[in-house]
mmCIF file of C-alpha atoms and ligand atoms in Angstrom:
data_model
loop_
_atom_site.group_PDB
_atom_site.id
_atom_site.type_symbol
_atom_site.label_atom_id
_atom_site.label_comp_id
_atom_site.label_asym_id
_atom_site.label_seq_id
_atom_site.Cartn_x
_atom_site.Cartn_y
_atom_site.Cartn_z
ATOM 1 C CA MET A 1 0.392 -0.289 0.155
ATOM 2 C CA LYS A 2 1.583 3.535 -0.622
ATOM 3 C CA PHE A 3 1.146 6.156 1.556
ATOM 4 C CA THR A 4 1.168 10.087 0.689
ATOM 5 C CA ASN A 5 3.339 13.213 2.307
ATOM 6 C CA TYR A 6 -0.092 14.309 3.731
ATOM 7 C CA ASP A 7 -0.741 10.495 5.367
ATOM 8 C CA TRP A 8 2.680 10.395 7.233
ATOM 9 C CA ALA A 9 2.236 13.879 8.299
ATOM 10 C CA GLN A 10 -0.829 12.903 9.795
ATOM 11 C CA ALA A 11 0.521 9.535 11.869
ATOM 12 C CA ILE A 12 2.791 12.043 13.217
ATOM 13 C CA LEU A 13 0.610 14.564 14.534
ATOM 14 C CA LEU A 14 -1.562 11.762 14.727
ATOM 15 C CA TYR A 15 0.771 8.860 16.810
ATOM 16 C CA GLY A 16 3.649 11.327 18.833
ATOM 17 C CA LEU A 17 3.167 10.333 22.200
ATOM 18 C CA ASN A 18 1.563 12.881 24.457
ATOM 19 C CA ALA A 19 3.098 14.045 26.610
ATOM 20 C CA GLY A 20 4.372 17.258 25.770
ATOM 21 C CA THR A 21 2.816 19.818 22.593
ATOM 22 C CA HIS A 22 6.758 20.424 21.943
ATOM 23 C CA LYS A 23 5.254 17.760 17.987
ATOM 24 C CA ILE A 24 2.926 19.990 17.717
ATOM 25 C CA ALA A 25 4.050 23.122 17.758
ATOM 26 C CA LEU A 26 7.279 22.478 15.872
ATOM 27 C CA PHE A 27 4.766 20.649 13.203
ATOM 28 C CA LYS A 28 2.982 24.196 12.972
ATOM 29 C CA THR A 29 6.701 25.626 12.842
ATOM 30 C CA LEU A 30 7.131 23.718 9.628
ATOM 31 C CA ALA A 31 3.771 24.534 8.321
ATOM 32 C CA ASN A 32 4.925 28.017 8.289
ATOM 33 C CA PHE A 33 8.160 27.046 6.267
ATOM 34 C CA TYR A 34 5.753 25.580 3.766
ATOM 35 C CA THR A 35 3.846 28.410 3.503
ATOM 36 C CA LYS A 36 6.995 31.174 2.942
ATOM 37 C CA LYS A 37 8.686 28.599 -0.021
ATOM 38 C CA GLN A 38 12.123 28.003 2.824
ATOM 39 C CA SER A 39 13.815 25.174 2.279
ATOM 40 C CA ILE A 40 16.924 26.683 3.987
ATOM 41 C CA VAL A 41 16.157 27.209 8.322
ATOM 42 C CA SER A 42 18.137 28.927 9.358
ATOM 43 C CA TRP A 43 18.965 27.997 13.716
ATOM 44 C CA GLN A 44 17.111 30.796 14.470
ATOM 45 C CA ASP A 45 14.981 31.868 12.121
ATOM 46 C CA LEU A 46 13.418 28.084 13.634
ATOM 47 C CA SER A 47 13.860 29.579 16.865
ATOM 48 C CA GLU A 48 12.267 32.592 16.548
ATOM 49 C CA GLN A 49 9.167 30.839 14.373
ATOM 50 C CA TYR A 50 9.353 27.909 17.213
ATOM 51 C CA PHE A 51 8.620 30.655 21.025
ATOM 52 C CA LYS A 52 6.438 32.730 18.759
ATOM 53 C CA ILE A 53 4.148 29.720 18.735
ATOM 54 C CA TYR A 54 4.689 29.133 22.621
ATOM 55 C CA ASN A 55 4.626 33.034 23.028
ATOM 56 C CA ASP A 56 1.408 34.594 20.996
ATOM 57 C CA ARG A 57 -0.329 30.709 23.294
ATOM 58 C CA LEU A 58 0.126 31.939 26.603
ATOM 59 C CA LYS A 59 -0.052 35.687 26.174
ATOM 60 C CA ASN A 60 -3.268 35.150 25.109
ATOM 61 C CA ASN A 61 -4.526 32.062 27.221
ATOM 62 C CA PRO A 62 -1.958 30.375 29.942
ATOM 63 C CA ARG A 63 -2.252 27.111 29.698
ATOM 64 C CA PRO A 64 0.090 24.208 30.777
ATOM 65 C CA GLN A 65 2.046 22.310 27.756
ATOM 66 C CA GLN A 66 3.251 19.532 29.659
ATOM 67 C CA SER A 67 1.722 16.923 31.155
ATOM 68 C CA ASN A 68 3.500 15.844 34.225
ATOM 69 C CA PRO A 69 2.277 19.020 36.689
ATOM 70 C CA PHE A 70 5.660 19.076 38.332
ATOM 71 C CA ARG A 71 7.143 20.573 36.002
ATOM 72 C CA ARG A 72 7.197 22.994 33.088
ATOM 73 C CA SER A 73 8.900 22.614 29.331
ATOM 74 C CA VAL A 74 11.467 24.519 28.735
ATOM 75 C CA GLN A 75 9.097 26.425 26.293
ATOM 76 C CA GLU A 76 7.538 28.039 29.328
ATOM 77 C CA THR A 77 10.546 28.155 31.552
ATOM 78 C CA ILE A 78 11.333 30.683 28.906
ATOM 79 C CA PHE A 79 8.116 31.577 28.072
ATOM 80 C CA TYR A 80 8.154 33.235 31.906
ATOM 81 C CA LYS A 81 11.409 34.324 32.395
ATOM 82 C CA LEU A 82 10.968 36.746 29.472
ATOM 83 C CA GLN A 83 7.341 38.089 30.984
ATOM 84 C CA ASN A 84 9.518 38.416 34.413
ATOM 85 C CA ASN A 85 11.386 40.411 32.451
ATOM 86 C CA ARG A 86 14.302 38.528 33.663
ATOM 87 C CA ILE A 87 15.205 37.998 29.897
ATOM 88 C CA ASP A 88 14.661 40.130 26.784
ATOM 89 C CA TYR A 89 13.422 38.608 23.661
ATOM 90 C CA ASP A 90 16.625 37.352 22.272
ATOM 91 C CA GLN A 91 17.410 36.224 24.430
ATOM 92 C CA ALA A 92 14.723 33.510 24.829
ATOM 93 C CA ILE A 93 15.179 33.185 21.058
ATOM 94 C CA SER A 94 18.409 32.341 22.029
ATOM 95 C CA GLU A 95 17.541 29.914 24.734
ATOM 96 C CA ILE A 96 14.413 28.433 22.961
ATOM 97 C CA GLY A 97 17.656 27.742 19.961
ATOM 98 C CA LYS A 98 20.412 26.255 22.493
ATOM 99 C CA ASP A 99 17.665 24.309 24.802
ATOM 100 C CA GLY A 100 14.333 24.090 22.903
ATOM 101 C CA PHE A 101 15.430 21.275 20.343
ATOM 102 C CA ASN A 102 17.099 18.440 22.264
ATOM 103 C CA ASP A 103 13.874 16.407 22.001
ATOM 104 C CA VAL A 104 11.898 17.864 19.051
ATOM 105 C CA ILE A 105 13.746 17.811 16.340
ATOM 106 C CA PRO A 106 15.492 14.429 16.857
ATOM 107 C CA ARG A 107 12.707 12.650 17.278
ATOM 108 C CA PHE A 108 10.044 14.035 15.658
ATOM 109 C CA GLN A 109 9.772 12.267 12.564
ATOM 110 C CA ALA A 110 8.692 8.953 13.720
ATOM 111 C CA PHE A 111 4.826 7.368 15.171
ATOM 112 C CA GLY A 112 4.405 5.482 17.855
ATOM 113 C CA LYS A 113 7.824 3.435 17.975
ATOM 114 C CA ASP A 114 8.789 3.661 14.626
ATOM 115 C CA LYS A 115 12.113 5.697 14.365
ATOM 116 C CA GLU A 116 12.881 4.690 11.395
ATOM 117 C CA THR A 117 10.509 4.891 8.362
ATOM 118 C CA LEU A 118 10.316 8.676 8.263
ATOM 119 C CA LYS A 119 14.095 9.158 9.141
ATOM 120 C CA ASN A 120 15.122 12.497 7.534
ATOM 121 C CA TYR A 121 11.549 11.942 5.680
ATOM 122 C CA PHE A 122 10.386 15.325 5.970
ATOM 123 C CA TYR A 123 13.801 17.360 6.933
ATOM 124 C CA GLU A 124 18.025 17.024 7.784
ATOM 125 C CA TYR A 125 18.977 19.132 10.549
ATOM 126 C CA ASP A 126 22.420 20.383 11.439
ATOM 127 C CA PHE A 127 21.857 20.516 15.092
ATOM 128 C CA GLY A 128 22.408 23.716 16.281
ATOM 129 C CA LYS A 129 22.797 25.703 12.644
ATOM 130 C CA LYS A 130 19.748 25.114 10.419
ATOM 131 C CA LEU A 131 17.260 22.366 9.294
ATOM 132 C CA ILE A 132 16.589 21.299 5.407
ATOM 133 C CA LEU A 133 12.816 21.277 4.506
ATOM 134 C CA LYS A 134 12.560 18.556 1.646
ATOM 135 C CA ASP A 135 10.461 18.235 -1.147
ATOM 136 C CA ASN A 136 7.751 15.230 0.817
ATOM 137 C CA LEU A 137 7.066 18.075 2.608
ATOM 138 C CA PHE A 138 6.181 20.582 0.099
ATOM 139 C CA ASP A 139 5.305 18.077 -2.312
ATOM 140 C CA ILE A 140 2.346 18.359 0.618
ATOM 141 C CA PRO A 141 -0.628 19.536 -1.230
ATOM 142 C CA GLU A 142 -1.565 23.139 -0.020
ATOM 143 C CA LYS A 143 -5.391 22.002 0.934
ATOM 144 C CA GLN A 144 -4.135 19.067 2.365
ATOM 145 C CA MET A 145 -1.055 21.506 4.154
ATOM 146 C CA ASN A 146 -4.809 23.645 5.714
ATOM 147 C CA SER A 147 -6.124 21.010 7.179
ATOM 148 C CA LEU A 148 -2.996 19.769 8.853
ATOM 149 C CA PHE A 149 -2.828 22.782 10.657
ATOM 150 C CA LYS A 150 -6.518 23.031 11.592
ATOM 151 C CA GLU A 151 -5.348 18.896 13.126
ATOM 152 C CA ALA A 152 -2.548 20.391 14.660
ATOM 153 C CA GLU A 153 -4.092 23.544 16.133
ATOM 154 C CA MET A 154 -7.200 21.283 17.728
ATOM 155 C CA LYS A 155 -4.547 18.430 19.412
ATOM 156 C CA HIS A 156 -2.683 21.172 21.024
ATOM 157 C CA ASN A 157 -5.748 22.578 22.171
ATOM 158 C CA MET A 158 -7.123 19.666 23.333
ATOM 159 C CA LEU A 159 -3.301 18.307 25.523
ATOM 160 C CA GLU A 160 -3.612 21.614 26.670
ATOM 161 C CA GLY A 161 -7.061 21.476 27.895
ATOM 162 C CA ALA A 162 -5.933 17.504 29.578
ATOM 163 C CA TYR A 163 -3.163 18.779 31.167
ATOM 164 C CA LEU A 164 -5.176 21.610 32.928
ATOM 165 C CA ILE A 165 -7.384 19.157 34.281
ATOM 166 C CA LYS A 166 -4.159 16.530 35.395
ATOM 167 C CA ARG A 167 -2.582 20.284 36.885
ATOM 168 C CA ASP A 168 -5.618 21.633 38.841
ATOM 169 C CA ASN A 169 -6.737 18.068 39.965
ATOM 170 C CA PHE A 170 -2.975 17.363 41.418
ATOM 171 C CA LYS A 171 -2.987 20.505 42.961
ATOM 172 C CA LEU A 172 -6.005 20.031 44.119
ATOM 173 C CA GLU A 173 -5.203 16.925 46.389
ATOM 174 C CA ASN A 174 -2.450 17.939 47.518
ATOM 175 C CA ASP A 175 -4.412 21.295 48.559
ATOM 176 C CA ILE A 176 -6.225 18.831 50.273
ATOM 177 C CA ARG A 177 -3.622 16.680 51.624
ATOM 178 C CA ASN A 178 -1.655 19.654 53.530
ATOM 179 C CA ILE A 179 -4.926 21.148 55.623
ATOM 180 C CA TYR A 180 -5.272 17.716 57.074
ATOM 181 C CA LEU A 181 -1.623 16.848 57.521
ATOM 182 C CA ILE A 182 -1.458 20.291 59.647
ATOM 183 C CA LYS A 183 -4.322 18.994 61.338
ATOM 184 C CA GLY A 184 -3.102 16.069 62.001
ATOM 185 C CA TYR A 185 -0.973 14.099 64.700
ATOM 186 C CA ASP A 186 0.317 10.753 64.812
ATOM 187 C CA ARG A 187 -1.084 7.351 64.352
ATOM 188 C CA THR A 188 -1.799 6.262 68.582
ATOM 189 C CA ASP A 189 -3.355 2.638 69.183
ATOM 190 C CA LEU A 190 -7.097 1.421 68.141
ATOM 191 C CA SER A 191 -6.724 -1.157 69.580
ATOM 192 C CA ASN A 192 -8.776 0.276 73.091
ATOM 193 C CA GLN A 193 -11.418 2.082 71.296
ATOM 194 C CA ARG A 194 -12.881 -1.257 69.966
ATOM 195 C CA ASP A 195 -15.294 -1.697 73.004
ATOM 196 C CA PHE A 196 -16.755 1.947 73.160
ATOM 197 C CA LEU A 197 -17.373 1.567 69.276
ATOM 198 C CA LEU A 198 -18.764 -1.457 68.839
ATOM 199 C CA ALA A 199 -21.303 -1.141 71.791
ATOM 200 C CA TYR A 200 -23.015 2.104 69.384
ATOM 201 C CA GLN A 201 -21.755 -0.130 66.437
ATOM 202 C CA SER A 202 -24.629 -2.050 68.618
ATOM 203 C CA ASN A 203 -21.944 -5.282 67.621
ATOM 204 C CA ILE A 204 -22.478 -5.531 64.161
ATOM 205 C CA CYS A 205 -19.819 -5.601 62.110
ATOM 206 C CA PHE A 206 -19.285 -1.632 60.598
ATOM 207 C CA LEU A 207 -19.178 -3.581 56.438
ATOM 208 C CA CYS A 208 -20.845 -6.322 56.223
ATOM 209 C CA GLY A 209 -23.471 -5.460 58.611
ATOM 210 C CA GLU A 210 -24.274 -8.838 60.181
ATOM 211 C CA GLU A 211 -22.900 -9.938 64.111
ATOM 212 C CA LEU A 212 -19.491 -9.146 65.585
ATOM 213 C CA PHE A 213 -19.850 -10.245 69.809
ATOM 214 C CA GLY A 214 -16.371 -10.547 71.657
ATOM 215 C CA ASP A 215 -13.931 -11.010 68.086
ATOM 216 C CA GLU A 216 -11.009 -9.689 70.205
ATOM 217 C CA THR A 217 -9.217 -9.467 66.390
ATOM 218 C CA ALA A 218 -11.681 -7.149 64.863
ATOM 219 C CA PRO A 219 -9.792 -4.667 63.665
ATOM 220 C CA VAL A 220 -11.037 -0.836 65.067
ATOM 221 C CA GLU A 221 -9.898 1.083 61.492
ATOM 222 C CA HIS A 222 -10.560 4.760 60.030
ATOM 223 C CA LEU A 223 -13.714 4.339 57.448
ATOM 224 C CA ILE A 224 -11.963 7.351 55.802
ATOM 225 C CA GLN A 225 -8.510 5.859 54.451
ATOM 226 C CA ARG A 226 -6.228 7.336 57.454
ATOM 227 C CA ASP A 227 -3.705 8.504 55.118
ATOM 228 C CA LEU A 228 -5.666 11.648 53.881
ATOM 229 C CA LEU A 229 -7.895 13.041 56.925
ATOM 230 C CA ASN A 230 -4.684 12.367 58.989
ATOM 231 C CA HIS A 231 -5.804 11.865 62.900
ATOM 232 C CA ASP A 232 -7.429 9.489 64.705
ATOM 233 C CA GLU A 233 -10.584 10.746 65.658
ATOM 234 C CA GLU A 234 -13.771 8.899 67.031
ATOM 235 C CA TRP A 235 -16.101 9.965 64.277
ATOM 236 C CA ASN A 236 -14.452 7.768 61.344
ATOM 237 C CA LEU A 237 -13.077 4.925 63.127
ATOM 238 C CA THR A 238 -15.405 1.605 62.920
ATOM 239 C CA VAL A 239 -15.679 -1.995 63.622
ATOM 240 C CA SER A 240 -15.553 -4.956 62.024
ATOM 241 C CA HIS A 241 -14.666 -8.788 61.239
ATOM 242 C CA SER A 242 -11.017 -9.419 60.198
ATOM 243 C CA LEU A 243 -12.147 -10.650 56.534
ATOM 244 C CA CYS A 244 -14.305 -7.438 55.937
ATOM 245 C CA ASN A 245 -11.882 -4.643 56.481
ATOM 246 C CA SER A 246 -8.868 -7.062 54.100
ATOM 247 C CA SER A 247 -11.242 -7.411 51.654
ATOM 248 C CA LYS A 248 -11.993 -3.323 51.673
ATOM 249 C CA LEU A 249 -8.253 -2.943 51.775
ATOM 250 C CA ASP A 250 -7.431 0.643 51.162
ATOM 251 C CA SER A 251 -10.359 1.392 49.089
ATOM 252 C CA LEU A 252 -12.221 4.206 49.501
ATOM 253 C CA VAL A 253 -15.630 3.362 50.368
ATOM 254 C CA GLY A 254 -19.384 3.823 48.748
ATOM 255 C CA PRO A 255 -21.838 6.433 50.035
ATOM 256 C CA HIS A 256 -24.451 4.114 51.509
ATOM 257 C CA TYR A 257 -21.507 3.668 53.879
ATOM 258 C CA ILE A 258 -21.137 7.494 54.931
ATOM 259 C CA GLU A 259 -24.670 7.573 55.859
ATOM 260 C CA LYS A 260 -24.202 4.566 58.293
ATOM 261 C CA LEU A 261 -20.994 6.289 59.253
ATOM 262 C CA PHE A 262 -23.065 9.170 59.825
ATOM 263 C CA CYS A 263 -25.970 7.372 62.101
ATOM 264 C CA ARG A 264 -23.349 5.384 64.100
ATOM 265 C CA ASN A 265 -21.696 8.788 65.301
ATOM 266 C CA GLU A 266 -25.343 10.424 66.666
ATOM 267 C CA ASN A 267 -26.066 6.661 68.170
ATOM 268 C CA ILE A 268 -22.897 8.421 70.112
ATOM 269 C CA ILE A 269 -23.877 11.699 70.241
ATOM 270 C CA GLY A 270 -27.650 10.921 71.483
ATOM 271 C CA SER A 271 -26.106 8.289 73.804
ATOM 272 C CA SER A 272 -24.805 11.141 75.427
ATOM 273 C CA HIS A 273 -20.958 9.547 75.947
ATOM 274 C CA PRO A 274 -18.348 11.158 77.472
ATOM 275 C CA TRP A 275 -17.237 11.355 73.783
ATOM 276 C CA LYS A 276 -19.416 12.741 72.105
ATOM 277 C CA ALA A 277 -18.411 16.164 73.269
ATOM 278 C CA LYS A 278 -15.403 14.815 70.709
ATOM 279 C CA ILE A 279 -17.936 13.677 68.058
ATOM 280 C CA ILE A 280 -19.112 17.910 68.441
ATOM 281 C CA ALA A 281 -15.557 19.596 68.692
ATOM 282 C CA SER A 282 -14.817 17.557 64.786
ATOM 283 C CA LEU A 283 -18.178 17.426 63.093
ATOM 284 C CA GLY A 284 -20.017 20.293 64.522
ATOM 285 C CA SER A 285 -23.495 21.030 67.054
ATOM 286 C CA THR A 286 -25.969 19.792 65.607
ATOM 287 C CA LYS A 287 -26.722 17.252 63.443
ATOM 288 C CA SER A 288 -26.457 18.509 59.760
ATOM 289 C CA LEU A 289 -24.149 20.242 61.045
ATOM 290 C CA ARG A 290 -22.327 17.893 61.746
ATOM 291 C CA ARG A 291 -23.490 15.753 58.327
ATOM 292 C CA LYS A 292 -22.286 18.339 56.237
ATOM 293 C CA ASN A 293 -19.525 18.522 57.041
ATOM 294 C CA LEU A 294 -18.977 14.389 57.142
ATOM 295 C CA MET A 295 -19.854 14.811 53.397
ATOM 296 C CA LYS A 296 -17.168 17.830 52.778
ATOM 297 C CA HIS A 297 -14.446 15.103 54.107
ATOM 298 C CA TYR A 298 -16.254 12.605 51.795
ATOM 299 C CA GLU A 299 -16.544 15.320 49.196
ATOM 300 C CA ASN A 300 -12.344 15.780 49.905
ATOM 301 C CA ALA A 301 -11.367 11.866 49.945
ATOM 302 C CA LYS A 302 -12.848 11.528 45.823
ATOM 303 C CA GLN A 303 -10.877 14.036 44.903
ATOM 304 C CA VAL A 304 -7.954 12.560 46.453
ATOM 305 C CA TYR A 305 -8.890 8.392 45.780
ATOM 306 C CA GLY A 306 -11.204 9.144 43.093
ATOM 307 C CA ARG A 307 -14.414 8.347 42.668
ATOM 308 C CA ASN A 308 -14.211 3.331 42.220
ATOM 309 C CA TYR A 309 -16.041 2.691 45.599
ATOM 310 C CA TRP A 310 -15.416 -0.176 47.828
ATOM 311 C CA MET A 311 -19.177 -1.114 47.769
ATOM 312 C CA GLY A 312 -18.743 -4.507 49.832
ATOM 313 C CA ASP A 313 -20.397 -7.285 49.846
ATOM 314 C CA LYS A 314 -22.599 -8.061 46.629
ATOM 315 C CA LYS A 315 -24.856 -9.000 48.586
ATOM 316 C CA TYR A 316 -25.033 -5.840 51.050
ATOM 317 C CA ASN A 317 -28.199 -4.446 51.928
ATOM 318 C CA ARG A 318 -29.571 -1.611 54.613
ATOM 319 C CA GLU A 319 -32.481 -3.622 54.045
ATOM 320 C CA LYS A 320 -30.844 -7.016 56.129
ATOM 321 C CA ASP A 321 -27.991 -5.305 58.135
ATOM 322 C CA LEU A 322 -28.383 -5.860 61.458
ATOM 323 C CA PHE A 323 -27.107 -2.128 62.784
ATOM 324 C CA PHE A 324 -30.221 -0.449 61.142
ATOM 325 C CA LYS A 325 -32.456 -2.820 63.245
ATOM 326 C CA ARG A 326 -30.998 -2.422 66.226
ATOM 327 C CA PHE A 327 -33.347 0.003 69.653
ATOM 328 C CA LEU A 328 -29.949 2.060 69.735
ATOM 329 C CA THR A 329 -29.759 3.427 65.666
ATOM 330 C CA VAL A 330 -34.337 3.562 65.217
ATOM 331 C CA LEU A 331 -33.877 5.993 67.964
ATOM 332 C CA ASN A 332 -31.352 8.268 67.369
ATOM 333 C CA ASN A 333 -32.102 7.915 63.761
ATOM 334 C CA GLY A 334 -35.269 6.981 62.926
ATOM 335 C CA THR A 335 -36.667 4.658 60.273
ATOM 336 C CA LYS A 336 -35.954 5.682 57.002
HETATM 337 ZN ZN1 ZN B 1 -17.781 -8.539 58.190
#
């Protein structure tokens, strides 16, 4: 099967790695020299044209140019140095020429893992000096080149959008973690809270809803991951069969468990146990405040752990969960 130069150019565009926007920017740079019908491109011209793409773009709508939320691309770093007047425009161009092409020029003419088929196909280069564009590029009909340019533009927008979502989520996760870390304190032995907690769970395993009497190995665990909350406050501690607990692993539980946690906490509040004050201090003085705050923690956990909930035993059914049938629960939470 014979492919056209248009096909190959498209393969470069579409099958490129998506870790950064370099390849797309280089494609747009080459398209510019195609339009000018300029086959020998000095490193200076190349750098100018390439940087212009980033400069125009980041000035109007600054969005991340690579997937790794920890880092800025070389192009972004240079752009922001220019913005902050640490360098002038000529210096920016010269830095692009020096550091901006190390990966993209040698790697551009490839698709997927195939680095051989298109080697030197659209250009050859003398690194740091010049780029020589070949007829394979100029032979692409103008109409097709225009359509490739549009595809490149679309892909650039799409990648920026994806990176932005990634960066914002990462920032949010970090903010959430930091807030909890500041409030946190060291882990303590939780097993001495087992009897207390079990009483307010009416001796029912929190996870499966079946009876749990006298099991000295039943672990006291954090329902919402301790990694997030970084504290051992009672409102988040539950007791369950060790088997149930190991099946949950470190997953985030589904929403019905949070509802159950809310009811369990109301059992403690309603009973006027001395530790009632601790839960009020952590979650709030009224029932609606406590629900709101519990949900806030849960929403934060979802941001960090995603929504792949652990839903418990497939057969779990609130109607059959003994916890909801016990007097203590009905008294403090009413029937539903
Ligand atoms: Zn269980």
